[in-house]
Coordinates of C-alpha atoms in Angstrom, one line a residue:
X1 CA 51.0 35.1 -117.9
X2 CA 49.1 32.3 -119.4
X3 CA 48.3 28.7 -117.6
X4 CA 50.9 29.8 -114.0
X5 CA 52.9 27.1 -113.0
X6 CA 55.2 26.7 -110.1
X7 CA 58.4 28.7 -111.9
X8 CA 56.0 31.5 -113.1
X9 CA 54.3 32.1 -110.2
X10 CA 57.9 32.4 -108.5
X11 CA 59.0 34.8 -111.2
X12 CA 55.8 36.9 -111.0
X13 CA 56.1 40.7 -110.4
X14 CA 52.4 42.3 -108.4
X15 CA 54.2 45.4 -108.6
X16 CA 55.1 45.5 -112.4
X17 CA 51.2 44.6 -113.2
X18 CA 50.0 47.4 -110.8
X19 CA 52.3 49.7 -112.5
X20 CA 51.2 48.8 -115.8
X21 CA 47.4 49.5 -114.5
X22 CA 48.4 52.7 -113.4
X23 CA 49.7 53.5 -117.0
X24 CA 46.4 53.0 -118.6
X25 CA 44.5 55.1 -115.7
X26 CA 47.2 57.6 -116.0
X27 CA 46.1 58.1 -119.5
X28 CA 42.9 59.2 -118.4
X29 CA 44.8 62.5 -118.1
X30 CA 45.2 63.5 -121.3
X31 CA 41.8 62.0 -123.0
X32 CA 40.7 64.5 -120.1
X33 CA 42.8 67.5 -122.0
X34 CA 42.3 66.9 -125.5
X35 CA 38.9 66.6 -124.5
X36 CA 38.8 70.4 -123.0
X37 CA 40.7 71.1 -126.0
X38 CA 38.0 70.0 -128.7
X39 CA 35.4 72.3 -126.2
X40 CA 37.5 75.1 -126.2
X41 CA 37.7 75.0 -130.2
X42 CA 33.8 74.4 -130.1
X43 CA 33.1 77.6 -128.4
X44 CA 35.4 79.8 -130.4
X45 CA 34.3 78.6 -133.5
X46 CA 30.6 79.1 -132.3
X47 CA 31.4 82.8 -131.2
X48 CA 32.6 83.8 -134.9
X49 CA 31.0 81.6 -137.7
X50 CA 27.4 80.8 -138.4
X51 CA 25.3 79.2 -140.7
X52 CA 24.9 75.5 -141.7
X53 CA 28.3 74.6 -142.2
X54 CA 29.0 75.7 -138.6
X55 CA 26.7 73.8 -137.2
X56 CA 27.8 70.8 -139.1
X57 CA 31.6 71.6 -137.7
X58 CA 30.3 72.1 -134.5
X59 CA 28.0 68.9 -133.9
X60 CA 31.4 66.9 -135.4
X61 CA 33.5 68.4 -132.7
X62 CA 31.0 67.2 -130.3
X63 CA 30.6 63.8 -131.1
X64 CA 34.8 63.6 -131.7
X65 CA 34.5 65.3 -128.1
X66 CA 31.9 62.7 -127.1
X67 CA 34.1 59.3 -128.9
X68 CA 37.2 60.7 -127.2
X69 CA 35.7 60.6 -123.2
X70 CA 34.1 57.3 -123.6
X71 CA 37.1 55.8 -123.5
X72 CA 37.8 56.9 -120.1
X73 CA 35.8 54.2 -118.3
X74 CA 37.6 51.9 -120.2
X75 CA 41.2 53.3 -119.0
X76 CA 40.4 52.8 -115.4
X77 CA 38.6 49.2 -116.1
X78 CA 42.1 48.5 -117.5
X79 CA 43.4 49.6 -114.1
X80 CA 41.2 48.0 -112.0
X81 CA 41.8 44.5 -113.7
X82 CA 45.6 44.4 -113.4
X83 CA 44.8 45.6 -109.4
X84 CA 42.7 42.7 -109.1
X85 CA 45.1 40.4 -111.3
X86 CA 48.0 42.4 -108.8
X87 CA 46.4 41.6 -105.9
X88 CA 45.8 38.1 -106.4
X89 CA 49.2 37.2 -107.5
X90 CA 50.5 38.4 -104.2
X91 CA 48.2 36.3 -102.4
X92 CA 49.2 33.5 -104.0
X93 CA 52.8 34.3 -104.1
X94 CA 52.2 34.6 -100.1
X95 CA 50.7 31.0 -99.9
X96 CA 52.9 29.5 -101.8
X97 CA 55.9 30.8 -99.9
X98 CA 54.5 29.8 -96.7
X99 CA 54.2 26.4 -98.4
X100 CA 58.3 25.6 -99.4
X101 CA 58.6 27.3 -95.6
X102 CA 56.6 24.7 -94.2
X103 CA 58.4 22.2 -96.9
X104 CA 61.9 23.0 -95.8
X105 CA 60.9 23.0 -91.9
X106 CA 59.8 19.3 -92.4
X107 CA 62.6 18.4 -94.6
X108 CA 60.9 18.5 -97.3
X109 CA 61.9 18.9 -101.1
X110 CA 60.2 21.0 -104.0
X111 CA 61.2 20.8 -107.0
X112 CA 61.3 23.4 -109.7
X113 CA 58.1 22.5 -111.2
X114 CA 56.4 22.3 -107.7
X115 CA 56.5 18.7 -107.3
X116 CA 57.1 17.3 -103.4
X117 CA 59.3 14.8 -102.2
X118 CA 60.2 13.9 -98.9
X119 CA 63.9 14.0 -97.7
X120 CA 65.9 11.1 -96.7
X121 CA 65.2 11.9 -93.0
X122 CA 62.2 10.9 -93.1
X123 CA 59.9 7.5 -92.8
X124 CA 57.7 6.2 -95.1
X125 CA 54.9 7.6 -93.4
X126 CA 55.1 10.7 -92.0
X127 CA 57.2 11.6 -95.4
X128 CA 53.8 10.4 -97.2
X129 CA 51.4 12.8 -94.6
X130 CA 54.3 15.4 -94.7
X131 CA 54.3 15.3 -98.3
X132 CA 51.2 15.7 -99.3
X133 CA 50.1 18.3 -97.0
X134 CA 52.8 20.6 -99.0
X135 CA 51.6 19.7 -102.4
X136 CA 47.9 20.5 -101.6
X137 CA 49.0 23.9 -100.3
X138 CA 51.3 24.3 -103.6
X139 CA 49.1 23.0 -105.7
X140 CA 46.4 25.7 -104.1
X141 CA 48.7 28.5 -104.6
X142 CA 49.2 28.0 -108.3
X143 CA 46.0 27.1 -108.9
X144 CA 44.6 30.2 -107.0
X145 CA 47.0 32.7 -109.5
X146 CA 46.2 30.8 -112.4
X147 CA 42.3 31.5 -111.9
X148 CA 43.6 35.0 -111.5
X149 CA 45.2 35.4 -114.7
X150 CA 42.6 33.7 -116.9
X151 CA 40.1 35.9 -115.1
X152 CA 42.6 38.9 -115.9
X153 CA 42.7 37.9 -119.6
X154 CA 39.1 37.0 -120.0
X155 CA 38.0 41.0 -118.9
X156 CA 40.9 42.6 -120.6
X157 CA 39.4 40.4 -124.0
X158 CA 36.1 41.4 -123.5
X159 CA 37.5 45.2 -123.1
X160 CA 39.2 45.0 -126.2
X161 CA 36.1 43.4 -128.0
X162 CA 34.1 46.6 -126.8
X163 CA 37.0 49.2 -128.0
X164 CA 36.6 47.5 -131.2
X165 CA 32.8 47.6 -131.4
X166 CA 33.2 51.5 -130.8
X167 CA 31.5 51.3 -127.5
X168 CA 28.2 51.5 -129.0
X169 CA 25.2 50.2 -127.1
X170 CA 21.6 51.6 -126.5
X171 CA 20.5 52.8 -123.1
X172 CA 19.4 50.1 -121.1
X173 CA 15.7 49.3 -120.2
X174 CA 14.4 50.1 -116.7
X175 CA 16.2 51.6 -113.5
X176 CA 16.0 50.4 -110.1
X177 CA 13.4 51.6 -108.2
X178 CA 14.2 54.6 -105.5
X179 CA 14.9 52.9 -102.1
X180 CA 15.5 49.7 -103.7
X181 CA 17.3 47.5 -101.3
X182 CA 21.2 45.9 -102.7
X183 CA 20.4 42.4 -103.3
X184 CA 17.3 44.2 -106.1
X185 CA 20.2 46.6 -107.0
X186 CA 22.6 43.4 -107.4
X187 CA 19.8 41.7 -109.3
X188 CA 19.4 44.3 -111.4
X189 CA 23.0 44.9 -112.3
X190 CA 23.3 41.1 -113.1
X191 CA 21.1 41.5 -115.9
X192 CA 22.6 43.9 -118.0
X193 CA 24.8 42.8 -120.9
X194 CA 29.1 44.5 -120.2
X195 CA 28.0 46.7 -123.0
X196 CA 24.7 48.4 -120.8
X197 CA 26.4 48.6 -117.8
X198 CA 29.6 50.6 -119.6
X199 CA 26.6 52.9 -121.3
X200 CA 25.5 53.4 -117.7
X201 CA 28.7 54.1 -116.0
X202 CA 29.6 57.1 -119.2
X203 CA 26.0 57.8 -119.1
X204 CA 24.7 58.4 -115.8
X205 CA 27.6 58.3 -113.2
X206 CA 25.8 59.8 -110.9
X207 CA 23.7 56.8 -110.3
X208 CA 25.8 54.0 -110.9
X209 CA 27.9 55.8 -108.2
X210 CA 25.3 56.4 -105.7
X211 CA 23.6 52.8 -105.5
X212 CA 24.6 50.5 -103.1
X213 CA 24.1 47.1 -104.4
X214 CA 26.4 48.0 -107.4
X215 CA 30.0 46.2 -108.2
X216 CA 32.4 48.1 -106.3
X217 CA 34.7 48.4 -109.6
X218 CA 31.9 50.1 -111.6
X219 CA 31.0 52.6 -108.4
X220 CA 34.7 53.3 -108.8
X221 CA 34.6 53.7 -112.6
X222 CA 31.5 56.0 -112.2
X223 CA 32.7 58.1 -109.4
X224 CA 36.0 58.7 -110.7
X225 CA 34.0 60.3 -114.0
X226 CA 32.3 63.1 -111.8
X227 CA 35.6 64.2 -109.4
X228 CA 36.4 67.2 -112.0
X229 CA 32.3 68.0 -112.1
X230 CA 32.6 67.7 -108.2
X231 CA 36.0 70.0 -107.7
X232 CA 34.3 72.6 -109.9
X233 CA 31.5 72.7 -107.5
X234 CA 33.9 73.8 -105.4
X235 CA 35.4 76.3 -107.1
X236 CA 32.6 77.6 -108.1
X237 CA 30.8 78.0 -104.2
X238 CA 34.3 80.1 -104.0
X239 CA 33.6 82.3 -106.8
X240 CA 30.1 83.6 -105.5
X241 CA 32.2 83.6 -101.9
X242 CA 34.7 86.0 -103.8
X243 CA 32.4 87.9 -105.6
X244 CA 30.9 89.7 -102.2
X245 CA 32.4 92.6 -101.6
X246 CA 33.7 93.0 -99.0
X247 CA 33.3 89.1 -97.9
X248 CA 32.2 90.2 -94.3
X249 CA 33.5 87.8 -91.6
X250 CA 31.3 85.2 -91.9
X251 CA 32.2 84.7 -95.7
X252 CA 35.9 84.9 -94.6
X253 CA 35.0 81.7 -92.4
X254 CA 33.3 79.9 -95.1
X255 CA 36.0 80.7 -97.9
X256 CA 38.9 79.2 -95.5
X257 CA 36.8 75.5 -94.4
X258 CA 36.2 75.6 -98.6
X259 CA 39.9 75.7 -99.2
X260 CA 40.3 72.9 -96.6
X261 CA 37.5 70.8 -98.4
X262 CA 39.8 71.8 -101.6
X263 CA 43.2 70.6 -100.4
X264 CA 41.9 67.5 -99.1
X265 CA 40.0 66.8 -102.4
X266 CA 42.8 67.5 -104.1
X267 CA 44.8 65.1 -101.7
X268 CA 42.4 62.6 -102.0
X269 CA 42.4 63.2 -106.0
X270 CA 46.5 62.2 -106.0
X271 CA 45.8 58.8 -103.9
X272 CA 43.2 57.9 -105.7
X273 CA 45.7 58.6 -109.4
X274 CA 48.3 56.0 -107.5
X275 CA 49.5 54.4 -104.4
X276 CA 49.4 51.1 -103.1
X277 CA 46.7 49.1 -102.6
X278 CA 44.7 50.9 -105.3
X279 CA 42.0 53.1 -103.9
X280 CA 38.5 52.6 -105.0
X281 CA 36.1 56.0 -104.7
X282 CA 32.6 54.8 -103.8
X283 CA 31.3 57.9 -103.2
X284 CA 31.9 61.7 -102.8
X285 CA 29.5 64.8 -102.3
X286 CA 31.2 67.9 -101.6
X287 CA 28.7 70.1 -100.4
X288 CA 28.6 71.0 -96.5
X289 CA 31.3 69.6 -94.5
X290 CA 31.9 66.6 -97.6
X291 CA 31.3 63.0 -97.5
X292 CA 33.2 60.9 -98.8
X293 CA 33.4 56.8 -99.1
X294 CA 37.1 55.2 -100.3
X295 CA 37.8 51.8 -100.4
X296 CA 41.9 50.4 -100.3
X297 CA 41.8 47.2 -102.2
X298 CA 38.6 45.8 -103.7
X299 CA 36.0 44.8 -101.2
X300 CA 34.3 42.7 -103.5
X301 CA 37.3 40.2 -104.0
X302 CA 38.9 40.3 -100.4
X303 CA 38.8 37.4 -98.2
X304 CA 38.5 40.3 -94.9
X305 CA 36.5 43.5 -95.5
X306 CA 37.2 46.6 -92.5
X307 CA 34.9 49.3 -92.9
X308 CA 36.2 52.3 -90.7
X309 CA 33.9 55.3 -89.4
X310 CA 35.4 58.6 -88.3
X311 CA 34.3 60.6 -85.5
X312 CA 33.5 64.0 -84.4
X313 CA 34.8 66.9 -87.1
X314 CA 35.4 63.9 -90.0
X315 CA 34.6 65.4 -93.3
X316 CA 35.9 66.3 -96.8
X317 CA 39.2 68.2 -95.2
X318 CA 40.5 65.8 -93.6
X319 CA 39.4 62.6 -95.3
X320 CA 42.9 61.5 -96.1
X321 CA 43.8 61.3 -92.8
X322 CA 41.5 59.2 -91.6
X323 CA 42.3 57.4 -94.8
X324 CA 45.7 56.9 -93.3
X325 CA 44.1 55.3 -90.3
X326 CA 42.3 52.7 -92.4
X327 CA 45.6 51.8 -94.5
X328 CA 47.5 51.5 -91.6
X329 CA 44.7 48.5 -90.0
X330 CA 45.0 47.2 -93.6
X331 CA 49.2 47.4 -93.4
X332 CA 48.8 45.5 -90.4
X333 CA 46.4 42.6 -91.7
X334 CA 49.1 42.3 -94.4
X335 CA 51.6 42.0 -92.3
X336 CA 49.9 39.5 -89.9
X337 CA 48.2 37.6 -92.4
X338 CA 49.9 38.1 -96.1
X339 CA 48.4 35.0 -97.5
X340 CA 45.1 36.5 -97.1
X341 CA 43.4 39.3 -99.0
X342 CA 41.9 42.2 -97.2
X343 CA 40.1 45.6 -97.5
X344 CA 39.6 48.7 -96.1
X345 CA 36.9 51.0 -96.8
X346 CA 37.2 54.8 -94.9
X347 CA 33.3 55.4 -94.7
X348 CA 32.1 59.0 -94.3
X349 CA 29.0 59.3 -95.7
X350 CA 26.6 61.3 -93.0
X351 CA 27.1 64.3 -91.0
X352 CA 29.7 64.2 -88.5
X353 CA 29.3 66.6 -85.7
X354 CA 31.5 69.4 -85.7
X355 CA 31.3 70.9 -82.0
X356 CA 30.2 69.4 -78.7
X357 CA 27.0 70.7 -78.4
X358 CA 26.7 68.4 -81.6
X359 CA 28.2 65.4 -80.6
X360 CA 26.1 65.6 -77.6
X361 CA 23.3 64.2 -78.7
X362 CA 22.2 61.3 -80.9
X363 CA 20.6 63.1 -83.5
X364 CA 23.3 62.9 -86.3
X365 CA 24.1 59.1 -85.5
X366 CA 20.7 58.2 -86.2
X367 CA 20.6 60.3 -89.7
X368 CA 23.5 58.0 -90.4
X369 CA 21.6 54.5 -89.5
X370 CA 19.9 53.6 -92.4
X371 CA 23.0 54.4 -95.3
X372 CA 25.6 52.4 -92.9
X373 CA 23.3 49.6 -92.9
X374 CA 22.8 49.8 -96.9
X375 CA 26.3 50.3 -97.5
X376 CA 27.3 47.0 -95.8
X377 CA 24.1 45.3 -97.2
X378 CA 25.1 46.3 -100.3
X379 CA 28.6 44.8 -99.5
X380 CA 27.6 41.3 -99.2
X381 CA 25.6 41.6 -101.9
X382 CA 27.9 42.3 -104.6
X383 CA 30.8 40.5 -102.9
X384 CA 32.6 37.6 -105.2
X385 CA 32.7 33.7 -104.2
X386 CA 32.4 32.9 -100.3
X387 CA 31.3 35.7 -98.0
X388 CA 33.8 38.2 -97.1
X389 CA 34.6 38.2 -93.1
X390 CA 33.0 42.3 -92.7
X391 CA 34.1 44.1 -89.4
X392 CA 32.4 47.7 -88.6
X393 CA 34.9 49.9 -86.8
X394 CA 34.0 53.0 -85.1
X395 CA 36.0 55.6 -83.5
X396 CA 35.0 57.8 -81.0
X397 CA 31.2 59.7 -82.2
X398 CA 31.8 56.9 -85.2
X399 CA 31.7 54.0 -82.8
X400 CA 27.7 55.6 -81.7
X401 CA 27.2 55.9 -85.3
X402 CA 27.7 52.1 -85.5
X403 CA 26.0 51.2 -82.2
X404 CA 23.1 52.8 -83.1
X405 CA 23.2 51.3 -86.3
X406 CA 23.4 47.5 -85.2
X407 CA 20.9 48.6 -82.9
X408 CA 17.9 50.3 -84.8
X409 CA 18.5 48.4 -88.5
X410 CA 20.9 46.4 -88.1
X411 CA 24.2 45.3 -90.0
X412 CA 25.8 43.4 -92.5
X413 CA 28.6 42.5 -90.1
X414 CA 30.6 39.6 -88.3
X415 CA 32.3 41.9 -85.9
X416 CA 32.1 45.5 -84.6
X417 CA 34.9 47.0 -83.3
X418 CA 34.6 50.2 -81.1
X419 CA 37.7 52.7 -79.9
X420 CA 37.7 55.4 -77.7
X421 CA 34.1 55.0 -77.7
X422 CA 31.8 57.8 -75.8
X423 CA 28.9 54.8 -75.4
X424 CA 27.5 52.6 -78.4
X425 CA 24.1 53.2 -77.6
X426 CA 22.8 50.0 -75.8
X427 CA 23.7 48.8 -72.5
X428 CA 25.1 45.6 -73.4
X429 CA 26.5 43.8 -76.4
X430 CA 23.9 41.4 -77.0
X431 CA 21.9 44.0 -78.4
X432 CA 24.0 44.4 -81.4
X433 CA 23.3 41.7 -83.6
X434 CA 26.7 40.2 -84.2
X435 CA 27.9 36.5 -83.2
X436 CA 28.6 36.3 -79.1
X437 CA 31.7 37.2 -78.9
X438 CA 32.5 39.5 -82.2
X439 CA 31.9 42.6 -80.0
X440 CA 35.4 44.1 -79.1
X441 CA 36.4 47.6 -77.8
X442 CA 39.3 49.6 -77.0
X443 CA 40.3 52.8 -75.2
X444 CA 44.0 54.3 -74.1
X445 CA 43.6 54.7 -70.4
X446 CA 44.7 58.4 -70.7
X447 CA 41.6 58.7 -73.4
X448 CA 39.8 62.0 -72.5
X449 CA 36.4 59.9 -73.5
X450 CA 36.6 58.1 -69.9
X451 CA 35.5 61.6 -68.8
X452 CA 32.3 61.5 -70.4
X453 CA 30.1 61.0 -68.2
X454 CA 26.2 60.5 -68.6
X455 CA 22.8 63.1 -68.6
X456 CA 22.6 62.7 -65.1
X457 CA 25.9 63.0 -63.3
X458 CA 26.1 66.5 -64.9
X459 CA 22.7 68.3 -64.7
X460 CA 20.0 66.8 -66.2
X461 CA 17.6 70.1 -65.8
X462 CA 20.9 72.6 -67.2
X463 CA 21.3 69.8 -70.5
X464 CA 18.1 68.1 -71.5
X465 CA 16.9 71.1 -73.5
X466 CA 20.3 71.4 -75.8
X467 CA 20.8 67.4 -75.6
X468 CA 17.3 65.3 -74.5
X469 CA 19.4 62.1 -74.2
X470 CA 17.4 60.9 -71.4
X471 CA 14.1 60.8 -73.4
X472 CA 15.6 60.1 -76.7
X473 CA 17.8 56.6 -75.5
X474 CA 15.5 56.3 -72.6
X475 CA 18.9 54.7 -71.2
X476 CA 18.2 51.8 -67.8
X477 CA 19.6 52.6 -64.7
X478 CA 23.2 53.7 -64.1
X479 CA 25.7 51.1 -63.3
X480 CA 29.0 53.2 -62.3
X481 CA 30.1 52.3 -66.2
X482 CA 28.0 54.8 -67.9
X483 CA 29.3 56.7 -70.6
X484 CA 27.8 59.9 -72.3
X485 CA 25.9 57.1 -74.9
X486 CA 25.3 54.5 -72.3
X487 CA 27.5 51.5 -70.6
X488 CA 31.2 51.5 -71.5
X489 CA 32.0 49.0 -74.5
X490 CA 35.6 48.9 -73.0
X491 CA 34.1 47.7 -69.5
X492 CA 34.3 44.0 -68.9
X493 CA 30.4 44.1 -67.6
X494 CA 28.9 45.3 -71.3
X495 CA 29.4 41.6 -72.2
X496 CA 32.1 42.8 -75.1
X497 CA 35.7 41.6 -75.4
X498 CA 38.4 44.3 -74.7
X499 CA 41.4 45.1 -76.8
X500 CA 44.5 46.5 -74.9
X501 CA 45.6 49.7 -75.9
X502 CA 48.8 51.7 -75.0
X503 CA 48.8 55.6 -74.0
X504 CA 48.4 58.1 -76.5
X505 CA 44.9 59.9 -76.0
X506 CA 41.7 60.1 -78.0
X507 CA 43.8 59.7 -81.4
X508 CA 46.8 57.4 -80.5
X509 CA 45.1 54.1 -81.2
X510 CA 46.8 53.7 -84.9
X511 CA 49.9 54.5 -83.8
X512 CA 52.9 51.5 -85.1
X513 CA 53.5 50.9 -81.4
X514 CA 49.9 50.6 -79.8
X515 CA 49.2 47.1 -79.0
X516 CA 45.4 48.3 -79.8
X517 CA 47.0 48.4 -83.6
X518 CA 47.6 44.9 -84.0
X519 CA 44.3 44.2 -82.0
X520 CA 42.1 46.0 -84.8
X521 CA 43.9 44.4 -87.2
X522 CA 43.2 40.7 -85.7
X523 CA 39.5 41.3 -85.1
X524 CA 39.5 42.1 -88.9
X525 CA 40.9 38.5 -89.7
X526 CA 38.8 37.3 -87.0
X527 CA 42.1 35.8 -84.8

């Protein structure tokens, strides 16, 4: 597409430009097999020949082996620009089809190149308000997809200019300092030349990865680089697992939660080779239970930004499912809003408690304070034109992960959202940090949570030495609407607003028929 008009943004096909990104990611496949190819020849040819010319032939097959891999971050840049180029043309396909609705429900004429004219119905003028409320909206539409595809053709240029250079460029000067807060990462980032930032990404994915304040698409770029180093971490903990002999029970244990962390790596691996909206992997770190950190649709570039934080037992094994839960909040903004552009991101990146002796206490939300509130720092920092609307969902142990959060560092957010919430942390909403009335809750009134009640309706003396919540939240006195973590968000007198919810238990709350679905998916658009 070049300089979209009215007939061409009719015409356009999202799906055809996401399936052409996908081609060039898919090709990352192969470079990834030749590449193991050329290593495999390397080491056979070091095990039988010596001397200079084998050296010479082996430091060639290296740097073919090197030329060949560099062009990987290249293939999924090539992706990530016709899901941005996608995702935009959707939008405005959206708009502009709510536009000739609104056209024909006034009586309204467009023409094929876009223009407006009123019907003979009309008077002179309302036809003339009528009118040109339709061609603003039109015009808007086009003008929103043709930004889009010069964009698009401006980074796929610049791509091709650096495939043509060879990818050459030196390492760049100076790193960010450790701790250094996004909008210094941001600043940073912003300063390299395209061609730095690519040496960074093939060079040291491990930190271009790991640094919140970074683009989202280059996390992604770097990320995706280190999945086959991280499954082989895997396989490998399963190799000295294997190598005991016998195992003994306790291995036994170990070896069956490492094929779980497997399969859903693996799981996670397909979504993240295809699927609509792309999938954008900020972060992944396999060892112990797994984190993980997946964003559906770019963040960066979306009008609405959800970020979603599991509960009790979330890790590595089961991070597509709560994947799932994310896309289907993001399915439902779609749905509700489809001339808007919105995000999910599934954030798992601390220590989710795995029994209930765990999830009794506060311990593990508070580990997991300071990297939620960099994460969404670093969220409005590298976010593109105005500021993104950013809700914090938290489910169950999650939604205490967020309270405490707001609370203690506080965060990058316009709304927090909690469901089936065991207490937040504070006693009222006010404490949070957010706008008045951008705290919303939800809970299924046959939600086994209701039953958890605080410190000192079950035995203070038997509890406080496993679970010291009393000293540790030093919570005020009990109100009758006290939760394990403090006052009820889902209780009218914690100053929140409430979300109805339909039966279905602790999990239910995403199900297609649960009013509390649509009610996530509001507070995300902020309606």
């Amino acid at each position: 597409m070049s300089g979209v008009g009215y007939r061409q943004l009719w015409a356009a096909d999202p799906a055809g430009w996401r399936a052409a990104g996908s081609a060039w990611a898919g090709l990352t496949g192969a470079v990834d097999r030749y590449a193991d190819e050329l290593a495999g020849t390397a080491g056979r040819l070091r095990s039988g020949w010596s001397g200079a010319a084998a050296t010479a032939a082996d430091a060639r097959l290296t740097g073919l082996r090197a030329e060949l891999t560099s062009v990987t971050p290249a293939l999924i840049e090539a992706d990530q620009t016709l899901a941005e180029l996608a995702g935009q043309l959707a939008v405005a396909k959206a708009r502009l089809a709510e536009a000739v609705a609104r056209a024909e429900a006034a009586d309204l004429l467009v023409d094929r190149t876009g223009g407006v004219r009123a019907g003979p119905s009309h008077s002179t003028r309302a036809a003339a308000i009528a009118v040109a409320g339709v061609a603003v909206a039109v015009r808007a539409a086009i003008e929103g997809a043709d930004a889009a595809d010069r964009a698009a053709a401006d980074r796929l240029t610049e791509l091709a200019r650096a495939a043509g250079a060879g990818w050459a460029s030196p390492a760049p000067p100076g790193r960010p300092a450790v701790g250094a807060s996004p909008p210094v990462v941001r600043a940073w980032w912003s300063g390299l030349t395209p061609a730095q930032r690519r040496w960074l990404v093939g060079h040291e994915p491990a930190l271009v990865g790991a640094l919140d304040g970074v683009p989202v698409a280059a996390r992604d770029q770097a990320n995706r680089l280190l999945l086959g180093a991280r499954r082989e971490e895997l396989l490998a903990e399963r190799r000295r697992l294997l190598a005991r002999v016998p195992p003994g029970p306790l291995a036994s244990v170990r070896l069956r939660a490492l094929a779980a962390r497997l399969a859903g790596l693996d799981t996670l691996t397909e979504r993240l080779a295809g699927g609509q909206p792309r999938a954008y992997l900020l972060g992944l770190d396999p060892t112990g239970e797994g984190r993980v950190v997946v964003a559906l649709d770019d963040p960066d570039h979306a009008d609405r930004v959800l970020t979603y934080v599991p509960g009790m037992t979330a890790g590595l094994d089961d991070a597509p499912g709560e994947l799932g839960r994310a896309a289907r909040v993001l399915e439902r903004c779609g749905a509700l809003a489809p001339g808007e552009r919105s995000a999910a991101v599934l954030w798992l990146d601390y220590d989710a408690p795995d029994f209930l002796t765990e999830a009794a206490s506060a311990g593990q939300a508070r580990d997991a304070g300071p990297a939620l509130h960099r994460f969404q720092e670093g969220l409005r920092a590298t976010h593109e034109g105005p500021p993104a609307r950013q809700t914090v969902l938290g489910h169950s142990y999650g939604s205490l992960v967020v309270g405490v959060a707001a609370r203690e560092h506080g965060l990058a957010a316009d709304a927090l959202m909690f469901v089936g919430s065991p207490g937040v942390g504070v006693a009222h909403a006010d404490e949070l940090g957010v706008p008045a009335g951008q705290v919303w809750a939800a809970r299924a009134p046959d939600d086994v949570i209701r039953l958890a009640r605080p410190v000192s309706e079950l035995g203070r003396p038997a509890l406080m030495g496993a679970a010291p919540l009393a000293a540790a939240l030093a919570w005020p006195e009990r109100t009758g609407h006290e939760l394990w973590f403090g006052h009820d968000p889902a209780d009218a007198g914690f100053g929140g607003r409430v979300v109805r919810s339909g039966r279905g238990g602790h999990a239910g709350y995403w199900a297609p028929d649960n009013p509390a679905l649509d009610g996530m998916a509001r507070v995300v658009l902020g309606r």
